[in-house]
C-alpha positions in Angstrom: 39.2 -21.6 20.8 36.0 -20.8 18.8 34.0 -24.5 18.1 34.0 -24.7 14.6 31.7 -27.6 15.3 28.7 -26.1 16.2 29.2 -22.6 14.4 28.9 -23.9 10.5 25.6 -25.2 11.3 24.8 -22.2 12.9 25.7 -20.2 10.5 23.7 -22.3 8.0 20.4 -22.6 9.6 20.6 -18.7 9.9 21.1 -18.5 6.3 18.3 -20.9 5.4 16.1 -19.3 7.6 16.9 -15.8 6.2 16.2 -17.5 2.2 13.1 -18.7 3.8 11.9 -15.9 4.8 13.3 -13.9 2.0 10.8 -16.1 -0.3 8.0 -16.0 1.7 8.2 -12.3 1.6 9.1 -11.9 -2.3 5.4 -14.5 -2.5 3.9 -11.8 -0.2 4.5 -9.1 -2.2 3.4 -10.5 -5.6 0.4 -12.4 -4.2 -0.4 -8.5 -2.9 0.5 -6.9 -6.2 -1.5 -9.4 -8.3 -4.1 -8.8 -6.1 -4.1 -4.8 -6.9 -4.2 -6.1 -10.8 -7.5 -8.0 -10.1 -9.2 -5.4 -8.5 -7.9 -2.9 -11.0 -10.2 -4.6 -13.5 -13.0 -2.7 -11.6 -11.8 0.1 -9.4 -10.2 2.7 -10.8 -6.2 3.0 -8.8 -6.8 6.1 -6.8 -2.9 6.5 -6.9 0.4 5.1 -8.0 4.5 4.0 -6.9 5.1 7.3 -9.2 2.7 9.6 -7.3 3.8 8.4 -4.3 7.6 9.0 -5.6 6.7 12.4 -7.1 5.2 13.3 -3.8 7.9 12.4 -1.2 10.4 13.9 -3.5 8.5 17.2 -3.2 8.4 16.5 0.3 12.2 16.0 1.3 13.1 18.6 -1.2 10.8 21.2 0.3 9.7 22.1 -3.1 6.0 22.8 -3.6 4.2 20.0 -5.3 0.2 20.2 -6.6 -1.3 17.0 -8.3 -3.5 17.0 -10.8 -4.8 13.6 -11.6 -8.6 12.9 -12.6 -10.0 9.6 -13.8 -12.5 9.1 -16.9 -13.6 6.8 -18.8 -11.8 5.6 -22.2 -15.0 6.9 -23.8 -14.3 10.0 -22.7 -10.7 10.2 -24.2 -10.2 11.0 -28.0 -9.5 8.4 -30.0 -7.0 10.8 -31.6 -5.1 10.5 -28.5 -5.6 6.7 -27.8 -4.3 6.2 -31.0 -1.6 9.2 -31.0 0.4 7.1 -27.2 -0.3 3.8 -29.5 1.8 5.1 -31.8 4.4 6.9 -30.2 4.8 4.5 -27.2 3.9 1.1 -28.5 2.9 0.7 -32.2 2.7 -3.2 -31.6 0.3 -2.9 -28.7 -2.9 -5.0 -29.6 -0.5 -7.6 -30.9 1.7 -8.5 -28.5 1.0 -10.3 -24.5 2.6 -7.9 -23.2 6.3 -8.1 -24.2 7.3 -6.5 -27.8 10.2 -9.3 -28.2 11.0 -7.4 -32.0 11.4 -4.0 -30.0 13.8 -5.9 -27.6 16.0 -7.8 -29.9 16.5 -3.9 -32.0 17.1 -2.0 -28.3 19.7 -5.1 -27.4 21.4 -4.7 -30.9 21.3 -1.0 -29.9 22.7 -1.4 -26.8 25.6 -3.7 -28.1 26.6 -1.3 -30.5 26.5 1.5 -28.2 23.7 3.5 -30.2 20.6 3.3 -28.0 18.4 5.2 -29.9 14.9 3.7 -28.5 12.8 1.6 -25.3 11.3 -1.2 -25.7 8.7 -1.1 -23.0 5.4 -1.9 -24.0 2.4 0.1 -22.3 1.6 -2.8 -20.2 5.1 -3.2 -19.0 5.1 1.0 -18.8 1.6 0.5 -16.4 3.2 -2.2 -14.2 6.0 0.0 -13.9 3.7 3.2 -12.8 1.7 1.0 -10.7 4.1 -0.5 -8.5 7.6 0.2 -8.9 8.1 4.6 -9.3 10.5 5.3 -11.6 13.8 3.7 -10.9 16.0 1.0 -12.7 17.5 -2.4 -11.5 17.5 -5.8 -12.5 15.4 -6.8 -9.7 12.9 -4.2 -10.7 13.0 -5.6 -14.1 12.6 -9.0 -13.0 9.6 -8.7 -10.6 7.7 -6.1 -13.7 8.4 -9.2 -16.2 6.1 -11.5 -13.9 3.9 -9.0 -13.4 3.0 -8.3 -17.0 1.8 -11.3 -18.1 -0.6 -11.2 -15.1 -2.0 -7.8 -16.6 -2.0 -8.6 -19.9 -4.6 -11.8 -18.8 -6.6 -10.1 -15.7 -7.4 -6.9 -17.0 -7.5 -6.8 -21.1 -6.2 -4.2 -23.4 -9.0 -1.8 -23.4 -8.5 -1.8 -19.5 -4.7 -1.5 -19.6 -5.0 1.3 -22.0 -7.9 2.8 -20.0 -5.5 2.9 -16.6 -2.2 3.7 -18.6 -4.1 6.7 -20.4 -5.5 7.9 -16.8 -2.6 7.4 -14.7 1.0 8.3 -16.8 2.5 11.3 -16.2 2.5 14.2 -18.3 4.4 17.2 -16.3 5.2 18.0 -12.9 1.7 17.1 -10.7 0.4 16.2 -13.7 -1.4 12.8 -14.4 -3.4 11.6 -17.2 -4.9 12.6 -20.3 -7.8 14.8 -18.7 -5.1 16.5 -16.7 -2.8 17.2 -18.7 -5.7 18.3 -21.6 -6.9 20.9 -19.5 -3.4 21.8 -18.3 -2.4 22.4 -21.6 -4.7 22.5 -24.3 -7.6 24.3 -21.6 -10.2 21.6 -22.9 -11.6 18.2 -21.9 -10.1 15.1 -23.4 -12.2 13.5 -25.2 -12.6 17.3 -27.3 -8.8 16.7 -28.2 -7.4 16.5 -32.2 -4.7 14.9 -34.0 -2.0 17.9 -33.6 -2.7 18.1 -29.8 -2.9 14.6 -29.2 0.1 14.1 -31.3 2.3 16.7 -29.3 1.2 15.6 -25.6 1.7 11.8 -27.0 5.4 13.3 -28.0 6.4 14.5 -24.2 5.3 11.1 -22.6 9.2 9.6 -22.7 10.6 13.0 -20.8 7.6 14.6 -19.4 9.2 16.6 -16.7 11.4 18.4 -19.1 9.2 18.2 -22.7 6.4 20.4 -23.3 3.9 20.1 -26.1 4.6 23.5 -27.9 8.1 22.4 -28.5 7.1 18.9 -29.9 6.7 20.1 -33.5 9.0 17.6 -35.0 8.2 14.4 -32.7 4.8 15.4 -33.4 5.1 15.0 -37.0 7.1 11.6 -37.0 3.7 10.5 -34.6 1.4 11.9 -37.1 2.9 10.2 -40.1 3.0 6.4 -38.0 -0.7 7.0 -37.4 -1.2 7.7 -40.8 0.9 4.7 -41.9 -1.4 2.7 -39.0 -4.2 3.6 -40.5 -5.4 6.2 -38.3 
């Protein structure tokens, strides 16, 4: 017969040395991942989880892939688009830490009533997000971005956070950041972009693999009037 004895303790060191190890993993991870957010203060991230994803996707698919991503400055990007993302994306942004909680309580009530109309990711959560995690959904996902934002919001500022969010979001298939995606479609540099441009490329940020800016008329406008109404 089986010694019941000696196999519960087995059985329980196992699993308290899995935990263990599970934790000093999870800390591994972080500690890594905060470190990325420090030195993002200075160096520019040559790449991202959603690169990476958009990449290997290509990859196992067989389907041909061409990035596009070039870094600049914030300087060098229109305020007209700054202000045009700020808008559509995260109206609250210079006055929240990092979590809108008024966006969240309207998505929850949304959600409860079976009428999600909205997000309520802020750009810092939305950076975190591009930075380390690619594109999927889970709780855990959610959970490791929620300490993981705080840590941005206080290491890197929101000029930086902007800066890197502005530079690194997709905006079409291979196509990252504003200078991208200005000389993809508008055939000119950034920082040379106006209001209705920057308003329709702010408009396909939510669905940028299946948006495009000539069909963004009417989100366009609802963007234009919020900057107006911003002050902008």
């Amino acid at each position: 017969m089986p010694n019941t004895d000696t196999e519960a303790p087995l059985r329980t060191g196992l699993l308290r040395s899995f935990i263990r190890w599970l934790v000093i993993g999870v800390a591994l991870l972080w500690s890594f991942a905060a470190l990325i957010l420090v030195a993002a203060r200075w160096v520019n991230p040559p790449t991202t989880a959603v690169h990476i994803q958009r990449r290997l996707q290509a990859s196992i698919h067989r389907a041909p892939y061409r990035e596009r991503y070039k870094f600049v400055p914030l300087s060098q990007i229109s305020a007209d688009l700054q202000h045009a993302v700020i808008a559509a994306e995260d109206a609250n942004f210079y006055h929240h830490h990092g979590f809108d909680w008024h966006q969240i309580q309207i998505a929850a009530e949304d959600d409860f009533e079976g009428d999600r109309t909205r997000g309520a990711s802020t750009i810092t959560q939305q950076l975190v997000k591009n930075l380390f995690f690619g594109t999927g959904r889970s709780i855990l996902r959610k959970g490791a971005e929620a300490t993981l934002v705080p840590m941005a919001e206080f290491v890197l500022g929101k000029r930086r956070i902007l800066e890197i969010y502005l530079n690194v979001v997709e905006w079409g298939p291979g196509i990252y950041g504003a200078e991208a995606a200005c000389r993809h479609y508008d055939e000119t540099a950034a920082r040379n972009v106006g209001r209705q441009q920057a308003a329709r490329l702010a408009a396909i940020l939510p669905a940028p693999l299946k948006r495009r800016p000539e069909r963004m008329n009417s989100y366009s406008a609802i963007i234009l009037k919020r900057m107006d109404q911003m002050g902008w």
